[in-house]
PDB file of N, CA and C in Angstrom:
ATOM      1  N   UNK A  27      73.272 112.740 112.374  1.00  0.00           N
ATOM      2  CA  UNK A  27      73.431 111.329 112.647  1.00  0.00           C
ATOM      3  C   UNK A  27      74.893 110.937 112.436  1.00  0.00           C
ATOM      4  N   UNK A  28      75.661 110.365 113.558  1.00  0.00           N
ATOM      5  CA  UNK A  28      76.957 109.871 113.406  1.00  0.00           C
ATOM      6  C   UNK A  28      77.162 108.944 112.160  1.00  0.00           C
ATOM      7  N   UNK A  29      78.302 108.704 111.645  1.00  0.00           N
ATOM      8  CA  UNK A  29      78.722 107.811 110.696  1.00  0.00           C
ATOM      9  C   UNK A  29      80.006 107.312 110.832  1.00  0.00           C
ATOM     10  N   UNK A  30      80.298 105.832 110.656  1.00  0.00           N
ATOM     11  CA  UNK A  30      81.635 105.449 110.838  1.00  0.00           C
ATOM     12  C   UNK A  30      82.411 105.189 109.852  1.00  0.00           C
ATOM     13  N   UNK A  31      83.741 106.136 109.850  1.00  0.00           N
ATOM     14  CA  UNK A  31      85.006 105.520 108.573  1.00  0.00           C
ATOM     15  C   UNK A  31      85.919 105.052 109.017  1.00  0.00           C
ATOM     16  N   UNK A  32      86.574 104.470 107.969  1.00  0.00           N
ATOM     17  CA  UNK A  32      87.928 103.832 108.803  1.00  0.00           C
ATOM     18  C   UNK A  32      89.268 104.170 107.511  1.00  0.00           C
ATOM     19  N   UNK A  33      89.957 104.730 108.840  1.00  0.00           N
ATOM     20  CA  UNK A  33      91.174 105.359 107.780  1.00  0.00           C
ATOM     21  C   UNK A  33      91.921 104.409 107.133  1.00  0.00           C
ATOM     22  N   UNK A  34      92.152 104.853 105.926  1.00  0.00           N
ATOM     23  CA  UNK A  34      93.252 103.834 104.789  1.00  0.00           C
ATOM     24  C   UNK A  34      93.912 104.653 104.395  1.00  0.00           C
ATOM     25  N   UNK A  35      95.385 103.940 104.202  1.00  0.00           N
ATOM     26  CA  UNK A  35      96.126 105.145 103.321  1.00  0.00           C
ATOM     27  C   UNK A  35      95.898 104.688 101.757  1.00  0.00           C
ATOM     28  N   UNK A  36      95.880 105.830 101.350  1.00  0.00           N
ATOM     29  CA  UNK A  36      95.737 105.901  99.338  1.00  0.00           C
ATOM     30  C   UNK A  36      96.541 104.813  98.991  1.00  0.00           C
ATOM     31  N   UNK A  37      96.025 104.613  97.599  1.00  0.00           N
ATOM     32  CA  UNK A  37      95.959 102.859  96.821  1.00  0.00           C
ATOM     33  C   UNK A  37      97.849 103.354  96.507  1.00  0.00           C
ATOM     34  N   UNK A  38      97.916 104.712  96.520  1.00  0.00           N
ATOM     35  CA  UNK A  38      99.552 104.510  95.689  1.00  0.00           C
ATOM     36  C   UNK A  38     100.506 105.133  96.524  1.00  0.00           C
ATOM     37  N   UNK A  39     100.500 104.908  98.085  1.00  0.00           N
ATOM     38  CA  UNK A  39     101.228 104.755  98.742  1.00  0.00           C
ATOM     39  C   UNK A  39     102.298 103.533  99.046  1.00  0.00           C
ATOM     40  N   UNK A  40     103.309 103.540  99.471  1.00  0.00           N
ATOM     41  CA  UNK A  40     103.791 101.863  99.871  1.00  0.00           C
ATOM     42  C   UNK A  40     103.595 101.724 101.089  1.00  0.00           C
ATOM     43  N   UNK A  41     103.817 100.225 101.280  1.00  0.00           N
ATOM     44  CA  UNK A  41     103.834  99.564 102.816  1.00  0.00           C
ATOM     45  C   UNK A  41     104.093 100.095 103.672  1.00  0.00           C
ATOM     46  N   UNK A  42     104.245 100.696 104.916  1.00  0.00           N
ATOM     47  CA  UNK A  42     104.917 101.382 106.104  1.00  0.00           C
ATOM     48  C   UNK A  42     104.537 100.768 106.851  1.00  0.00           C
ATOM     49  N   UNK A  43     105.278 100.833 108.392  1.00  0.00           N
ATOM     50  CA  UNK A  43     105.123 100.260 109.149  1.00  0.00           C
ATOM     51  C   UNK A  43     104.583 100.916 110.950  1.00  0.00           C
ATOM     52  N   UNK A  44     103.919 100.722 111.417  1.00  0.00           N
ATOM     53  CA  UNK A  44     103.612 101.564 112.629  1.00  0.00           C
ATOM     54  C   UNK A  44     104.214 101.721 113.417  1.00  0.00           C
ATOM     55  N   UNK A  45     104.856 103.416 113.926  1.00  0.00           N
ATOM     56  CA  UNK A  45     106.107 103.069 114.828  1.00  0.00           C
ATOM     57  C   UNK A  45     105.492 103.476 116.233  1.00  0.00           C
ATOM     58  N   UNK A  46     104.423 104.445 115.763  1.00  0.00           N
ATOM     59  CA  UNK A  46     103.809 104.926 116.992  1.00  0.00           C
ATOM     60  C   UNK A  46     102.548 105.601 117.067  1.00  0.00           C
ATOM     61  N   UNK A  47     101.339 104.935 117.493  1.00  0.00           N
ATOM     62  CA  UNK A  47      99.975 105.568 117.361  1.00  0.00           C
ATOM     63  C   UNK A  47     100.326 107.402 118.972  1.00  0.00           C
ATOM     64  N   UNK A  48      99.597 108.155 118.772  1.00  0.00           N
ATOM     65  CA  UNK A  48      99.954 109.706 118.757  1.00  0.00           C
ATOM     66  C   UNK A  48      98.335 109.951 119.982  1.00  0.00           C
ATOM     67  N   UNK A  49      97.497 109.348 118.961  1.00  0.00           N
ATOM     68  CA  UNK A  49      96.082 109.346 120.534  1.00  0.00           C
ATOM     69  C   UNK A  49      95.529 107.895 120.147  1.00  0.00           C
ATOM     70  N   UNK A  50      95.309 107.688 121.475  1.00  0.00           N
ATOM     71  CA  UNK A  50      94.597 106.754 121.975  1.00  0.00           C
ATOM     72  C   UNK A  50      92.656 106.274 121.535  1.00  0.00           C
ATOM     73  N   UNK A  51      92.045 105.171 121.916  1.00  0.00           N
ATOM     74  CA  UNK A  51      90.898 105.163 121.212  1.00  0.00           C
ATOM     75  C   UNK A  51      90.123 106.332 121.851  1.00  0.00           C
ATOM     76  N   UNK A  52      89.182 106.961 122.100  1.00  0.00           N
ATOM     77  CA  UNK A  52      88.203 107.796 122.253  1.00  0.00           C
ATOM     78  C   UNK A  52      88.778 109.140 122.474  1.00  0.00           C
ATOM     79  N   UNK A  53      89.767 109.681 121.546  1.00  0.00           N
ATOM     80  CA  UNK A  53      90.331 110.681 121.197  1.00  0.00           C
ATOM     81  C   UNK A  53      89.711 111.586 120.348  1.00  0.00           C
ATOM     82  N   UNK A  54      89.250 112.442 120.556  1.00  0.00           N
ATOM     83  CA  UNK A  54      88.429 113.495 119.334  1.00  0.00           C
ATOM     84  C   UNK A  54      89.751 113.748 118.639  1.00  0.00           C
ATOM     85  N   UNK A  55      89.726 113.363 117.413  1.00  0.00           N
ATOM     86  CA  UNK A  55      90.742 113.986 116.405  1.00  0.00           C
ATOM     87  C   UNK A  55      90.502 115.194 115.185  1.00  0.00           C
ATOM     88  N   UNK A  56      90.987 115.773 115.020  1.00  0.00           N
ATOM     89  CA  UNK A  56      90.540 117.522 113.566  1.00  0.00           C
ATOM     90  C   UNK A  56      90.899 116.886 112.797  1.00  0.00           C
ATOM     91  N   UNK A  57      90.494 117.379 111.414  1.00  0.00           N
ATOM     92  CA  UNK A  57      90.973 117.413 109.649  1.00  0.00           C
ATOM     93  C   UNK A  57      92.252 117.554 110.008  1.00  0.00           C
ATOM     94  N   UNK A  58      93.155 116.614 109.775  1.00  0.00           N
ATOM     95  CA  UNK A  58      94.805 117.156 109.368  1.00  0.00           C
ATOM     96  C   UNK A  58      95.591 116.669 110.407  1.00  0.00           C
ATOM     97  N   UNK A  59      94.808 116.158 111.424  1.00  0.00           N
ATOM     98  CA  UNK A  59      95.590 116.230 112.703  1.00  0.00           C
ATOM     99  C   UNK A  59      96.655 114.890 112.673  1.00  0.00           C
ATOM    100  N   UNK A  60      97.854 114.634 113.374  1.00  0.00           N
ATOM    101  CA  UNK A  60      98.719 113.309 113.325  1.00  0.00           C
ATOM    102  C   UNK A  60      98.016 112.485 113.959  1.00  0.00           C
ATOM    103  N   UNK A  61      98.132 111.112 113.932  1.00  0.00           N
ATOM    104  CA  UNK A  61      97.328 110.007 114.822  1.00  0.00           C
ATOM    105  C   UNK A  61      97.859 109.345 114.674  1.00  0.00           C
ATOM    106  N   UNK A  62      99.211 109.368 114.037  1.00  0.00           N
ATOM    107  CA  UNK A  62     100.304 108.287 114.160  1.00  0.00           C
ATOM    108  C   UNK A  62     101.373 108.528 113.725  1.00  0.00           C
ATOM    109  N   UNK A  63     102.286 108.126 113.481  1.00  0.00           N
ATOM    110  CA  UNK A  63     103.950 107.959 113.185  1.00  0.00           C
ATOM    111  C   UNK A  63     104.114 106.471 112.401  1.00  0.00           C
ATOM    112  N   UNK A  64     103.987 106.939 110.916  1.00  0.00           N
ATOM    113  CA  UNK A  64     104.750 105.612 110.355  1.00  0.00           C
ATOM    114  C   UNK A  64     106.359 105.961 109.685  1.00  0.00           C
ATOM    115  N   UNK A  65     106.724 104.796 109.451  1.00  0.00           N
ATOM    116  CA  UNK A  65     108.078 104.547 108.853  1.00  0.00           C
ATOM    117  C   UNK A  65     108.060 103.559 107.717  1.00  0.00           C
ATOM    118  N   UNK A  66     108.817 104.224 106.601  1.00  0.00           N
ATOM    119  CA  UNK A  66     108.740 103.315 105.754  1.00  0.00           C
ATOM    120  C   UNK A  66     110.739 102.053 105.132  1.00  0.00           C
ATOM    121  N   UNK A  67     111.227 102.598 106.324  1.00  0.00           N
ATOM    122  CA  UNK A  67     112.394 102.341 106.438  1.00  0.00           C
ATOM    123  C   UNK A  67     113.460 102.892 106.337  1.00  0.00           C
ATOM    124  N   UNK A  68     113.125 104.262 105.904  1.00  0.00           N
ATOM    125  CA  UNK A  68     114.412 105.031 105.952  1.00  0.00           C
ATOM    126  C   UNK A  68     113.765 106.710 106.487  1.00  0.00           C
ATOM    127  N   UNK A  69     112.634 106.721 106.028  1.00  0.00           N
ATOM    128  CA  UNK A  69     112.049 108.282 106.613  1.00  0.00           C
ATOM    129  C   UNK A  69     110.996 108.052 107.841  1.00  0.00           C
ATOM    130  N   UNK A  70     110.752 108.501 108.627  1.00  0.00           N
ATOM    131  CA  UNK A  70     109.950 108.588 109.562  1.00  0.00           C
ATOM    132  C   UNK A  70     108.291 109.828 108.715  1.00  0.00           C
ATOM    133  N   UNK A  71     106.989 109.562 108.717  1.00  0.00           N
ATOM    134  CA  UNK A  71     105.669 110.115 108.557  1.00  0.00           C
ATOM    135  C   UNK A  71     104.873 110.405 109.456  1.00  0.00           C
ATOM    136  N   UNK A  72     104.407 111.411 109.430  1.00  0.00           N
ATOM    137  CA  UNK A  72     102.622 111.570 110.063  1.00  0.00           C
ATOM    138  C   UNK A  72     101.559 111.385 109.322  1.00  0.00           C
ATOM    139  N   UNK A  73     101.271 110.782 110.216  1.00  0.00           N
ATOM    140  CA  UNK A  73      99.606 110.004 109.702  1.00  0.00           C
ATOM    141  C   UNK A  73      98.406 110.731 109.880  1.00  0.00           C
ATOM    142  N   UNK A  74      97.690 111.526 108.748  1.00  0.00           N
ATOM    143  CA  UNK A  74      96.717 112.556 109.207  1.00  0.00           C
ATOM    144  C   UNK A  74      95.135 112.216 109.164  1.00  0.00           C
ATOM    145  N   UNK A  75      94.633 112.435 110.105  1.00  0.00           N
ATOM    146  CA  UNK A  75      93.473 112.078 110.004  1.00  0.00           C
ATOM    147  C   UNK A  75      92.760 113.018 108.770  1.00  0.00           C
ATOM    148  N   UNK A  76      91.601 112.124 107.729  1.00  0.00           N
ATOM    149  CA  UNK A  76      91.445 112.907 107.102  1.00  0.00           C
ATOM    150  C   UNK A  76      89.923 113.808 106.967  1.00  0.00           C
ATOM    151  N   UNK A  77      89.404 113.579 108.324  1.00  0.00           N
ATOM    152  CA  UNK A  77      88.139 113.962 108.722  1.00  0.00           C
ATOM    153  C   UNK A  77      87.856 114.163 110.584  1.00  0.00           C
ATOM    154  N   UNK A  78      87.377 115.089 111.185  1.00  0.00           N
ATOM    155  CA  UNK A  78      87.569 115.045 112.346  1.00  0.00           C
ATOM    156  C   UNK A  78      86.321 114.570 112.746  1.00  0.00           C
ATOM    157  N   UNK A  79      87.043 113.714 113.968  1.00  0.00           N
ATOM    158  CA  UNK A  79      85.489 112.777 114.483  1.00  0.00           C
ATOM    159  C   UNK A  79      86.530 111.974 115.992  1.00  0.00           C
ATOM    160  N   UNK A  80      85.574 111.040 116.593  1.00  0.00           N
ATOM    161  CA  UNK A  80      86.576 110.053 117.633  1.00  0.00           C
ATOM    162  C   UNK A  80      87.288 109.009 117.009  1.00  0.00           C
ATOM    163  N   UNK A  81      88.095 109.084 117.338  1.00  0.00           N
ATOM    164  CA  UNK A  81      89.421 107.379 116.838  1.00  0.00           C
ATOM    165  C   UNK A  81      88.078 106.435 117.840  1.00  0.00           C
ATOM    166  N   UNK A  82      87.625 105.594 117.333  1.00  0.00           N
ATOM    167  CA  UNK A  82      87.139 104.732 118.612  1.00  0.00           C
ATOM    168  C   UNK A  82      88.285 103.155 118.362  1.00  0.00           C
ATOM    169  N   UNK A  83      88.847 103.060 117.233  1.00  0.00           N
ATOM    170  CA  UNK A  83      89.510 101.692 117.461  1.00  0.00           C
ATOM    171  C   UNK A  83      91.078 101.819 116.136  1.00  0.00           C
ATOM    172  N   UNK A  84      92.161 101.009 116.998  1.00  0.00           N
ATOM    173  CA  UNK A  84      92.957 100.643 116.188  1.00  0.00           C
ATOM    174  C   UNK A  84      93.201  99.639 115.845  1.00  0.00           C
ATOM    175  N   UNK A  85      93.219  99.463 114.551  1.00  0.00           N
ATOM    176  CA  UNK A  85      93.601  98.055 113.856  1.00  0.00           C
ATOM    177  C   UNK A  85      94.885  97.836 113.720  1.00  0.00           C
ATOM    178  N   UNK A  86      95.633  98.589 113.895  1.00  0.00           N
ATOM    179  CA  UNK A  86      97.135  97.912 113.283  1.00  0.00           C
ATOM    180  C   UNK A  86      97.942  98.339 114.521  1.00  0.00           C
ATOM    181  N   UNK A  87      98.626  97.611 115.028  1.00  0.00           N
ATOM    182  CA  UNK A  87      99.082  97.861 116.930  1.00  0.00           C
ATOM    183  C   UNK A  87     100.436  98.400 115.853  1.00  0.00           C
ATOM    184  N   UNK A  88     101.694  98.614 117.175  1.00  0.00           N
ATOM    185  CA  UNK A  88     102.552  99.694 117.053  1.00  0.00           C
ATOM    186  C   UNK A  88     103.469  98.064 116.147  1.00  0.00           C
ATOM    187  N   UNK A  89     104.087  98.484 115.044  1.00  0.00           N
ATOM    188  CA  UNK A  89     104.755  97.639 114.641  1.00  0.00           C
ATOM    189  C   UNK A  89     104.534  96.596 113.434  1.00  0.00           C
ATOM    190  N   UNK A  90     103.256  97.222 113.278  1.00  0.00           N
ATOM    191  CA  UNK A  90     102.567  96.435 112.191  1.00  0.00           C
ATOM    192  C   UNK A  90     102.876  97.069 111.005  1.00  0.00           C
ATOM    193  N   UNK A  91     102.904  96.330 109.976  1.00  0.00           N
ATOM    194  CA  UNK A  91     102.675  96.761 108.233  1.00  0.00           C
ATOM    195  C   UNK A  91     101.582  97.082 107.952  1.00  0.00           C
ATOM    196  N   UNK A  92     101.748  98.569 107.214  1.00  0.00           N
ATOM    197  CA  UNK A  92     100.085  99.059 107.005  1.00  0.00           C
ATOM    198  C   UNK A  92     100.342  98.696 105.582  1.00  0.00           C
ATOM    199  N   UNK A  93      99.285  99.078 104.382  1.00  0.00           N
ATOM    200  CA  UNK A  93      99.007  99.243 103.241  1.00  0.00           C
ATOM    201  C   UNK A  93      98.064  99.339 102.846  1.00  0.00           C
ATOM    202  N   UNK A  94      97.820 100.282 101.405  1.00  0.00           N
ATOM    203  CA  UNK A  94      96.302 100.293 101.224  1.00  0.00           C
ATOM    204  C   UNK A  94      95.199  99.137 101.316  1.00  0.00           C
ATOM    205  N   UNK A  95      95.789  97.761 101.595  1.00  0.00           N
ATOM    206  CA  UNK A  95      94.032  97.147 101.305  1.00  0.00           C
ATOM    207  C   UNK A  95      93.571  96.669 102.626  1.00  0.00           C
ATOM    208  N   UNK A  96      94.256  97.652 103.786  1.00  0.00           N
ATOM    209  CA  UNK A  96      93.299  97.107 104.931  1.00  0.00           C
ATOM    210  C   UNK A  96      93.242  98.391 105.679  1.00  0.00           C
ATOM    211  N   UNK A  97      92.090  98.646 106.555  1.00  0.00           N
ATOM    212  CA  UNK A  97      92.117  99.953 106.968  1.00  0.00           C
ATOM    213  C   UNK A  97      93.575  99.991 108.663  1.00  0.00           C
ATOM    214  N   UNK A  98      93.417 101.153 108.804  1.00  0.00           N
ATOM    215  CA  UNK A  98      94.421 101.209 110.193  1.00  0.00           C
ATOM    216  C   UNK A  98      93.058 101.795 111.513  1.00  0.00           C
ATOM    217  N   UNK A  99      92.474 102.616 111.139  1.00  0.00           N
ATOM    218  CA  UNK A  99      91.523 102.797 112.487  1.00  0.00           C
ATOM    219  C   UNK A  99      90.350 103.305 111.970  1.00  0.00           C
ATOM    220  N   UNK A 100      89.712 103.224 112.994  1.00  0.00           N
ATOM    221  CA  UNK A 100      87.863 103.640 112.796  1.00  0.00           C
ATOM    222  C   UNK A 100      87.515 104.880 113.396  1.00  0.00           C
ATOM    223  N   UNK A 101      86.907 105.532 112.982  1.00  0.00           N
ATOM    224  CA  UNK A 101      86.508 106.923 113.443  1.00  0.00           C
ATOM    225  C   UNK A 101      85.393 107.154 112.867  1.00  0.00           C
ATOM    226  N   UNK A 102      84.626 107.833 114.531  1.00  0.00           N
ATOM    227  CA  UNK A 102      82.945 107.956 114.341  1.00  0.00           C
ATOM    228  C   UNK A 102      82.929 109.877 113.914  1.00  0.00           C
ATOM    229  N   UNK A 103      82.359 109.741 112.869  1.00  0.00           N
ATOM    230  CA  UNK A 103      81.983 111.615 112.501  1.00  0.00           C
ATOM    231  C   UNK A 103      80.626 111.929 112.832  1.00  0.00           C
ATOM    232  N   UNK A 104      80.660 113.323 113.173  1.00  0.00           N
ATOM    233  CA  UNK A 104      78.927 113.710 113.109  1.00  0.00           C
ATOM    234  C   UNK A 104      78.600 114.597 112.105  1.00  0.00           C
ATOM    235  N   UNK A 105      77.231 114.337 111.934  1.00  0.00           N
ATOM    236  CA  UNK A 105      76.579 114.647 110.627  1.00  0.00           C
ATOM    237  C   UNK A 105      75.957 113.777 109.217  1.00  0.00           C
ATOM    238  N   UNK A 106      75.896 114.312 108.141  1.00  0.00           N
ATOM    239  CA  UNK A 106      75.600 113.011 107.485  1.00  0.00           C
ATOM    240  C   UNK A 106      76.419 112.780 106.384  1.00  0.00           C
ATOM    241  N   UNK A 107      76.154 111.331 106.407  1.00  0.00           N
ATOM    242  CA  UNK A 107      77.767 110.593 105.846  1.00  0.00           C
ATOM    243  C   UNK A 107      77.997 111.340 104.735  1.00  0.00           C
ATOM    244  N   UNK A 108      79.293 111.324 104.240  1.00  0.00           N
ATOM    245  CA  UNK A 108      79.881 111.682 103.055  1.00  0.00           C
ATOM    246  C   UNK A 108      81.191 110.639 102.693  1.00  0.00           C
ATOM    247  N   UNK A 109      81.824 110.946 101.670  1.00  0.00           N
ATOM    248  CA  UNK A 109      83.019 110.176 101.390  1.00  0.00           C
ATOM    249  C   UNK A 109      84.178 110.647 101.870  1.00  0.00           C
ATOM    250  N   UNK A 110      84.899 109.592 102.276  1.00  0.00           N
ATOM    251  CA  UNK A 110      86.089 110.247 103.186  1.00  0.00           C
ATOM    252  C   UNK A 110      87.033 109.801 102.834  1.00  0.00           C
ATOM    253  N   UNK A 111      88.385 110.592 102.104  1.00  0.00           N
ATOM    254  CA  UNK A 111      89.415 110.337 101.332  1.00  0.00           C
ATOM    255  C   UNK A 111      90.406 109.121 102.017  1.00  0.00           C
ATOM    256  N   UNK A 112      91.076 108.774 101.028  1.00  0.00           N
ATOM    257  CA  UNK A 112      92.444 107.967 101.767  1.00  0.00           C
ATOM    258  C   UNK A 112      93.508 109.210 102.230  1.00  0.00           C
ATOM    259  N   UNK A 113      94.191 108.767 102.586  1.00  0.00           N
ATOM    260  CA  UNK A 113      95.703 109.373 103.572  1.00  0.00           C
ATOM    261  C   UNK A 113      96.583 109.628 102.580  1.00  0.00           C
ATOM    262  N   UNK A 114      97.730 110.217 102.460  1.00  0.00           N
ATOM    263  CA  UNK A 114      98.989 110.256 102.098  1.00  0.00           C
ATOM    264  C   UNK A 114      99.564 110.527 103.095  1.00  0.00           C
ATOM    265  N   UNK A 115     100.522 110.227 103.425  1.00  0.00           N
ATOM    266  CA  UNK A 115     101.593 110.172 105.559  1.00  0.00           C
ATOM    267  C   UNK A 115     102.048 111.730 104.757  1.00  0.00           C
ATOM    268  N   UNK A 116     102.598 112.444 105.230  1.00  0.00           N
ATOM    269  CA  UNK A 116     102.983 113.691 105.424  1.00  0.00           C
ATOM    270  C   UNK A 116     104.848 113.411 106.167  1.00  0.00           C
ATOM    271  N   UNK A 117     105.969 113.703 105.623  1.00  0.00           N
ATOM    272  CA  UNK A 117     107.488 113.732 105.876  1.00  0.00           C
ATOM    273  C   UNK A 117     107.476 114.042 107.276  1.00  0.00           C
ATOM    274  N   UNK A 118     108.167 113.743 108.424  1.00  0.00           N
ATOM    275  CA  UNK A 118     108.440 114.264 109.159  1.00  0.00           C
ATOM    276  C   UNK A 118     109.473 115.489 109.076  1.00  0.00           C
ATOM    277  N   UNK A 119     109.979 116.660 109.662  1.00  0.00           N
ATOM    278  CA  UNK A 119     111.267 117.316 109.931  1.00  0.00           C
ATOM    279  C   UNK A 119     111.114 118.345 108.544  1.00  0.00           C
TER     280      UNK A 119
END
């Protein structure tokens, strides 16, 4: 049975900002995979998905301030639910 999460980055990350979503909504995404490009003003990140399933929606368009207390996208998994971690962005280069 499918289940829906929605990615957040971890409570002790800072603010970043969206420079560039990587796939689109009904994108099958893997464990680990990028699904975005943030910036936190001086380094450029990848944003990893932390469970593989479809992106079906983005919440935060290209340019927005993310932070932990709102999610950035929704993604449907199959199987049965479990808990699905927050993010840490990963350095670019």
């Amino acid at each position: 049975m499918p289940f829906l999460y929605e990615l957040m980055l971890d409570e002790n990350e800072p603010e970043y900002t969206v420079v560039q979503h990587l796939v689109p909504p009904g994108t099958l995404v893997g464990t680990g995979q990028a699904v975005a490009v943030l910036s936190d003003g001086k380094m450029e990140f990848h944003l990893p998905a932390p469970k593989q399933g479809l992106l079906v929606a983005w919440f935060a368009e290209d340019g927005a301030k993310v932070d932990a207390s709102r999610p950035i996208a929704r993604i449907v998994c199959e199987g049965a639910e479990v808990a699905v971690p927050t993010v840490v962005p990963s350095r670019l280069g």
